[in-house]
Tab-separated table of C-alpha atoms and ligand atoms in Angstrom:
chain	number	residue	atom	x	y	z
A	152	MET	CA	16.480	-40.474	-22.334
A	153	ASN	CA	15.606	-38.368	-19.046
A	154	ALA	CA	13.289	-35.623	-18.955
A	155	ARG	CA	14.610	-32.582	-18.196
A	156	GLU	CA	14.708	-30.536	-15.483
A	157	PRO	CA	11.542	-27.779	-15.083
A	158	GLY	CA	12.245	-24.131	-14.916
A	159	ILE	CA	12.535	-21.832	-11.691
A	160	LEU	CA	9.319	-19.443	-12.085
A	161	TRP	CA	10.965	-16.473	-10.514
A	162	VAL	CA	9.022	-13.922	-8.767
A	163	VAL	CA	11.003	-10.433	-9.045
A	164	ALA	CA	9.630	-6.875	-7.635
A	165	THR	CA	10.460	-3.967	-9.832
A	166	PRO	CA	10.164	-0.431	-8.458
A	167	ILE	CA	7.610	1.980	-7.082
A	168	GLY	CA	8.974	4.562	-8.809
A	169	ASN	CA	12.764	5.191	-8.509
A	170	LEU	CA	14.333	3.406	-11.235
A	171	GLY	CA	17.574	2.647	-8.436
A	172	ASP	CA	15.363	0.596	-6.608
A	173	LEU	CA	16.139	-2.654	-9.420
A	174	SER	CA	18.207	-4.722	-7.810
A	175	LEU	CA	21.516	-6.393	-8.909
A	176	ARG	CA	20.069	-9.544	-8.195
A	177	ALA	CA	16.527	-8.732	-10.341
A	178	GLN	CA	18.680	-7.620	-13.373
A	179	GLN	CA	20.230	-10.363	-13.279
A	180	VAL	CA	16.904	-13.010	-13.390
A	181	LEU	CA	15.770	-10.938	-15.772
A	182	ARG	CA	18.454	-11.013	-18.151
A	183	ASP	CA	19.045	-14.850	-17.440
A	184	VAL	CA	15.563	-16.261	-17.924
A	185	GLY	CA	13.908	-17.032	-21.198
A	186	VAL	CA	10.933	-15.102	-20.700
A	187	ILE	CA	9.163	-12.580	-18.900
A	188	ALA	CA	5.996	-12.559	-18.026
A	189	ALA	CA	4.484	-9.399	-17.393
A	190	GLU	CA	0.988	-7.736	-16.618
A	191	ASP	CA	1.854	-4.523	-19.451
A	192	THR	CA	4.532	-5.513	-22.188
A	193	ARG	CA	4.490	-1.688	-23.378
A	194	HIS	CA	4.590	-0.714	-19.664
A	195	SER	CA	7.308	-2.740	-18.823
A	196	ARG	CA	9.960	-2.474	-21.716
A	197	PRO	CA	11.514	0.911	-20.934
A	198	LEU	CA	12.443	-0.718	-18.264
A	199	LEU	CA	14.443	-3.548	-19.525
A	200	GLN	CA	15.614	-1.172	-21.908
A	201	HIS	CA	17.065	1.675	-19.068
A	202	PHE	CA	18.971	-1.884	-17.769
A	203	GLY	CA	19.941	-3.152	-21.655
A	204	ILE	CA	17.452	-6.264	-20.660
A	205	ALA	CA	16.798	-7.769	-24.124
A	206	THR	CA	14.725	-11.398	-23.153
A	207	ALA	CA	11.204	-11.558	-24.385
A	208	LEU	CA	8.711	-10.436	-22.549
A	209	THR	CA	4.957	-12.162	-22.552
A	210	ALA	CA	1.960	-11.048	-21.454
A	211	LEU	CA	0.255	-11.926	-17.812
A	212	HIS	CA	-3.472	-10.013	-17.084
A	213	GLU	CA	-6.601	-11.059	-15.514
A	214	HIS	CA	-7.988	-10.773	-19.079
A	215	ASN	CA	-5.948	-13.403	-20.621
A	216	GLU	CA	-4.873	-15.435	-17.045
A	217	ARG	CA	-5.923	-18.810	-17.543
A	218	GLU	CA	-4.379	-19.510	-21.636
A	219	ALA	CA	-1.081	-17.313	-20.457
A	220	VAL	CA	-0.668	-19.566	-17.382
A	221	ALA	CA	-0.773	-22.653	-19.118
A	222	ALA	CA	1.361	-21.495	-21.795
A	223	ILE	CA	4.241	-20.264	-19.054
A	224	VAL	CA	3.436	-23.759	-17.178
A	225	ALA	CA	4.420	-25.597	-20.393
A	226	LYS	CA	7.861	-23.785	-21.186
A	227	LEU	CA	8.706	-24.194	-17.429
A	228	GLN	CA	8.508	-27.788	-17.767
A	229	ALA	CA	9.994	-27.927	-20.383
A	230	GLY	CA	12.886	-26.278	-18.407
A	231	GLU	CA	12.828	-23.046	-19.298
A	232	ASP	CA	13.020	-19.986	-16.539
A	233	VAL	CA	10.170	-17.275	-16.568
A	234	ALA	CA	10.263	-14.445	-14.734
A	235	LEU	CA	6.985	-12.876	-13.581
A	236	ILE	CA	7.065	-9.051	-13.269
A	237	SER	CA	3.920	-6.199	-12.428
A	238	ASP	CA	4.140	-3.060	-13.633
A	239	ALA	CA	5.434	-1.835	-10.440
A	240	GLY	CA	6.331	-3.209	-7.080
A	241	THR	CA	5.748	-6.678	-6.007
A	242	PRO	CA	3.677	-8.943	-8.254
A	243	LEU	CA	0.583	-10.784	-6.455
A	244	ILE	CA	-0.091	-7.861	-3.935
A	245	SER	CA	-3.100	-6.334	-5.493
A	246	ASP	CA	-1.089	-7.259	-9.138
A	247	PRO	CA	-1.783	-10.042	-11.015
A	248	GLY	CA	0.325	-13.222	-11.050
A	249	PHE	CA	-1.856	-15.515	-8.051
A	250	ARG	CA	-2.826	-18.285	-10.374
A	251	LEU	CA	0.869	-18.861	-11.944
A	252	VAL	CA	2.387	-19.259	-8.870
A	253	ARG	CA	-0.713	-21.762	-7.440
A	254	THR	CA	-0.622	-23.727	-10.687
A	255	ALA	CA	3.296	-23.838	-10.745
A	256	ARG	CA	3.282	-25.019	-6.995
A	257	GLU	CA	0.460	-27.499	-7.733
A	258	THR	CA	2.363	-28.966	-10.697
A	259	GLY	CA	5.642	-29.407	-8.071
A	260	ILE	CA	8.042	-26.258	-10.199
A	261	ASP	CA	10.092	-24.251	-7.596
A	262	VAL	CA	9.159	-20.620	-7.180
A	263	SER	CA	11.544	-18.222	-6.139
A	264	PRO	CA	10.952	-14.827	-4.994
A	265	VAL	CA	13.960	-12.077	-6.024
A	266	PRO	CA	12.175	-9.261	-3.107
A	267	GLY	CA	12.035	-5.595	-3.896
A	268	ALA	CA	10.023	-2.656	-3.042
A	269	CYS	CA	6.262	-2.901	-1.698
A	270	ALA	CA	4.561	0.286	-1.877
A	271	ALA	CA	3.023	-1.347	1.761
A	272	ILE	CA	6.431	-1.967	3.014
A	273	ALA	CA	7.901	1.576	2.405
A	274	ALA	CA	4.639	3.028	3.902
A	275	LEU	CA	4.719	1.227	6.432
A	276	SER	CA	8.811	1.364	7.042
A	277	VAL	CA	8.227	5.350	6.970
A	278	ALA	CA	4.688	6.088	8.429
A	279	GLY	CA	6.017	5.743	11.875
A	280	LEU	CA	2.784	3.820	13.115
A	281	PRO	CA	3.940	0.710	15.176
A	282	SER	CA	4.935	-2.053	12.838
A	283	ASP	CA	5.380	-4.950	14.872
A	284	ARG	CA	1.470	-6.309	13.772
A	285	PHE	CA	-0.086	-5.027	10.552
A	286	VAL	CA	-2.758	-5.947	8.334
A	287	PHE	CA	-2.672	-5.575	4.298
A	288	GLU	CA	-6.391	-4.269	3.311
A	289	GLY	CA	-5.698	-3.821	-0.684
A	290	PHE	CA	-8.164	-2.009	-2.528
A	291	LEU	CA	-11.541	-1.097	-0.632
A	292	SER	CA	-14.372	-1.295	-2.649
A	293	ALA	CA	-15.352	1.372	-5.545
A	294	LYS	CA	-18.664	1.298	-4.062
A	295	THR	CA	-19.255	3.369	-1.605
A	296	SER	CA	-21.864	2.026	-0.053
A	297	ALA	CA	-19.772	-1.234	0.277
A	298	ARG	CA	-16.517	0.439	1.389
A	299	ARG	CA	-18.399	2.628	4.286
A	300	ALA	CA	-19.326	-0.926	5.072
A	301	ARG	CA	-15.667	-2.876	4.838
A	302	LEU	CA	-14.415	0.210	7.120
A	303	ARG	CA	-16.999	0.012	9.773
A	304	GLU	CA	-16.687	-4.392	10.316
A	305	LEU	CA	-12.409	-2.977	10.230
A	306	ALA	CA	-13.255	0.170	13.027
A	307	ASP	CA	-12.608	-1.767	16.036
A	308	GLU	CA	-9.133	-3.531	14.561
A	309	ALA	CA	-6.369	-3.127	16.986
A	310	ARG	CA	-3.198	-3.851	14.169
A	311	THR	CA	-2.029	-1.472	12.025
A	312	LEU	CA	-3.894	-1.231	8.654
A	313	VAL	CA	-2.624	-0.035	5.235
A	314	ILE	CA	-4.428	0.537	2.215
A	315	TYR	CA	-4.091	1.310	-1.278
A	316	GLU	CA	-6.670	3.929	-2.759
A	317	SER	CA	-6.502	5.452	-6.665
A	318	SER	CA	-5.737	9.488	-6.443
A	319	HIS	CA	-9.587	9.626	-7.635
A	320	ARG	CA	-11.293	8.332	-4.870
A	321	ILE	CA	-8.608	9.621	-2.226
A	322	ALA	CA	-10.953	12.459	-0.794
A	323	GLU	CA	-14.104	10.121	-0.479
A	324	CYS	CA	-11.685	7.513	0.873
A	325	CYS	CA	-10.356	9.401	3.151
A	326	ALA	CA	-13.197	10.966	4.736
A	327	ASP	CA	-14.867	7.563	4.999
A	328	LEU	CA	-12.005	6.740	7.537
A	329	ARG	CA	-12.331	9.583	9.301
A	330	ASP	CA	-16.529	8.832	9.374
A	331	ALA	CA	-15.825	5.292	10.476
A	332	PHE	CA	-12.553	5.261	12.465
A	333	GLY	CA	-12.986	8.806	14.542
A	334	ARG	CA	-11.888	11.882	13.329
A	335	GLU	CA	-8.661	11.407	16.100
A	336	ARG	CA	-7.877	8.030	14.726
A	337	GLU	CA	-3.624	8.452	13.961
A	338	ALA	CA	-3.070	8.063	10.847
A	339	ARG	CA	-0.690	8.578	7.077
A	340	LEU	CA	-1.422	9.500	3.683
A	341	LEU	CA	1.930	8.573	2.311
A	342	ARG	CA	2.438	9.689	-1.776
A	343	GLU	CA	4.951	9.269	-4.511
A	344	LEU	CA	6.634	6.625	-2.694
A	345	THR	CA	10.381	7.098	-4.025
A	346	LYS	CA	9.389	9.546	-6.780
A	347	LEU	CA	10.331	12.963	-6.914
A	348	HIS	CA	7.485	14.551	-4.982
A	349	GLU	CA	7.081	11.977	-2.104
A	350	THR	CA	4.876	13.364	0.885
A	351	CYS	CA	3.898	12.325	3.718
A	352	ILE	CA	0.670	13.997	5.886
A	353	GLY	CA	-0.861	13.789	8.810
A	354	MET	CA	-1.534	12.833	12.485
A	355	THR	CA	-4.915	12.156	12.938
A	356	LEU	CA	-7.705	11.140	10.401
A	357	GLY	CA	-9.843	14.625	10.832
A	358	GLU	CA	-6.392	16.301	9.704
A	359	ILE	CA	-5.683	13.734	6.837
A	360	ALA	CA	-9.199	14.470	5.267
A	361	ALA	CA	-9.194	17.616	5.957
A	362	ARG	CA	-6.117	18.448	4.140
A	363	VAL	CA	-6.962	15.917	0.885
A	364	GLU	CA	-9.896	17.784	0.622
A	365	SER	CA	-8.379	21.814	0.943
A	366	ASP	CA	-5.374	20.671	-1.158
A	367	ALA	CA	-6.181	19.467	-5.186
A	368	GLU	CA	-1.927	18.436	-4.716
A	369	GLN	CA	-2.813	15.858	-2.140
A	370	ARG	CA	-5.025	14.219	-5.054
A	371	LEU	CA	-2.453	13.254	-7.446
A	372	GLY	CA	-0.054	10.820	-7.799
A	373	GLU	CA	-0.134	7.381	-5.947
A	374	CYS	CA	-1.049	6.833	-2.840
A	375	VAL	CA	-0.928	4.104	0.167
A	376	LEU	CA	-2.957	5.174	3.639
A	377	VAL	CA	-1.453	3.693	6.730
A	378	ILE	CA	-3.781	3.831	9.905
A	379	ALA	CA	-2.723	3.279	13.596
A	380	GLY	CA	-5.145	0.394	15.495
A	381	ARG	CA	-7.729	1.114	17.756
A	382	GLY	CA	-6.129	1.129	20.941
A	383	GLU	CA	-7.692	1.169	24.707
A	384	ASP	CA	-4.736	3.862	25.508
A	385	ILE	CA	-5.224	5.850	22.992
A	386	ASP	CA	-9.302	6.299	23.354
A	387	ALA	CA	-9.139	6.783	26.940
A	388	LYS	CA	-5.973	9.099	27.109
A	389	LEU	CA	-7.994	10.811	24.703
A	390	ALA	CA	-11.015	11.478	26.596
A	391	GLU	CA	-8.988	12.813	30.156
A	392	GLY	CA	-7.276	14.814	27.582
A	393	ARG	CA	-10.767	16.031	25.978
A	394	ARG	CA	-11.676	16.754	29.438
A	395	VAL	CA	-8.795	18.498	31.220
A	396	TYR	CA	-8.935	20.616	27.438
A	397	ALA	CA	-12.720	21.464	27.956
A	398	LEU	CA	-11.089	22.828	31.379
A	399	LEU	CA	-8.728	24.801	31.051
A	400	ARG	CA	-10.349	26.318	27.479
A	401	ALA	CA	-12.744	28.314	29.924
A	402	GLU	CA	-9.332	30.195	31.208
A	403	LEU	CA	-7.105	29.471	27.961
A	404	PRO	CA	-6.306	30.165	24.310
A	405	PRO	CA	-6.904	27.345	22.080
A	406	ALA	CA	-3.198	26.613	21.828
A	407	GLN	CA	-2.053	27.161	25.224
A	408	ALA	CA	-5.031	24.644	27.106
A	409	ALA	CA	-4.324	22.128	24.536
A	410	LYS	CA	-0.669	22.069	24.782
A	411	LEU	CA	-0.739	21.572	28.479
A	412	ALA	CA	-3.933	19.415	27.887
A	413	ALA	CA	-1.691	17.401	26.277
A	414	ALA	CA	0.863	17.461	28.350
A	415	ILE	CA	-1.052	16.125	31.427
A	416	SER	CA	-3.359	13.567	29.611
A	417	GLY	CA	-0.268	12.520	27.373
A	418	ALA	CA	-2.812	12.526	24.273
A	419	PRO	CA	-2.048	14.164	20.857
A	420	ARG	CA	-2.084	17.778	21.247
A	421	LYS	CA	-2.845	18.507	17.698
A	422	ALA	CA	-5.834	15.991	18.263
A	423	LEU	CA	-7.540	17.654	20.951
A	424	TYR	CA	-6.515	21.118	19.697
A	425	GLU	CA	-8.615	19.599	16.595
A	426	SER	CA	-11.955	18.497	18.903
A	427	GLY	CA	-12.206	21.357	20.504
A	428	LYS	CA	-12.652	23.036	17.198
A	429	LYS	CA	-16.187	20.831	16.431
B	723	SAM	N1	2.598	-4.280	-6.703
B	723	SAM	C1	2.542	-3.339	-5.995
B	723	SAM	C2	3.078	-3.443	-5.057
B	723	SAM	O1	3.814	-4.249	-4.426
B	723	SAM	O2	2.911	-2.582	-4.175
B	723	SAM	C3	1.071	-2.846	-5.896
B	723	SAM	C4	0.367	-2.260	-7.269
B	723	SAM	S1	-1.188	-1.913	-7.191
B	723	SAM	C5	-1.847	-2.166	-8.590
B	723	SAM	C6	-0.805	-0.030	-7.154
B	723	SAM	C7	-0.852	0.735	-6.057
B	723	SAM	O3	-0.178	0.560	-5.750
B	723	SAM	C8	-1.172	2.421	-6.021
B	723	SAM	O4	-2.662	2.223	-6.447
B	723	SAM	C9	-0.590	2.612	-4.615
B	723	SAM	O5	-1.793	2.503	-3.870
B	723	SAM	C10	0.907	1.797	-4.654
B	723	SAM	N2	1.406	2.645	-5.217
B	723	SAM	C11	3.041	2.044	-5.754
B	723	SAM	N3	3.303	2.806	-6.200
B	723	SAM	C12	3.332	3.528	-5.234
B	723	SAM	C13	4.066	5.071	-4.771
B	723	SAM	N4	5.486	5.056	-5.498
B	723	SAM	N5	3.684	5.554	-3.697
B	723	SAM	C14	2.563	5.552	-3.142
B	723	SAM	N6	1.659	4.268	-3.391
B	723	SAM	C15	1.951	4.016	-4.467
């Protein structure tokens, strides 16, 4: 008798807020597989129920990964298809699943993506900052000294940087970013993407840190920071802009001086205006 063909491990993205973002293909795969490996079965059950998907769930999270991976790979080897999902967005992106995918590949099992929502990509797609090259940094350390040390290493990165942060650390994180990268670095704070209270604030890290400090609403919900890479051009423009602004400020009100200095130097008007307040 021939051995059964192994099943396929489907890595399925789920919504990061708006349930309409679960693709038709994702729904079909989640319906068709033998079992769904979920980060938190209690969290995922309502999502599946919403779409009338009755497939059995099994837990796969950082605390049971080793045993869960062995059991799931055994199912795959026995010919059963399995879907991997996380609480939200794309599995493995700051979420569990790496060990399962790696073991499946090492075992010769096919692993196939069902792409969809990912907060990092969603944020980058609307931030209006260079997106041709970028670095995904995930979560920074919760420890202040480790976080600041890492930010000092990243300060000279020329590519756009994408960072996940939890709402209860967002104020500290924005202040550390401002101190490490300079208050004039262009950035965006994107919150609650695809949800009712979706917002995007910012032009510079100085503005974002001040707003997060003064406005409690900016410290709520889920957030992504997108920060422009360090550019030679912008630094030169800012230096020139500040020089012109200082000259004009002797004769003109701040807003008018900033407007003219921005037009002359090509530096962002708001950054010049802010630097004049320091
Ligand atoms: N796997 C997910 C993905 O593909 O984006 C990320 C999971 S990670 C545990 C959760 C973090 O993603 C949050 O702390 C936040 O930084 C970001 N995030 C998730 N959903 C978001 C949303 N709707 N708006 C903004 N950020 C979000």
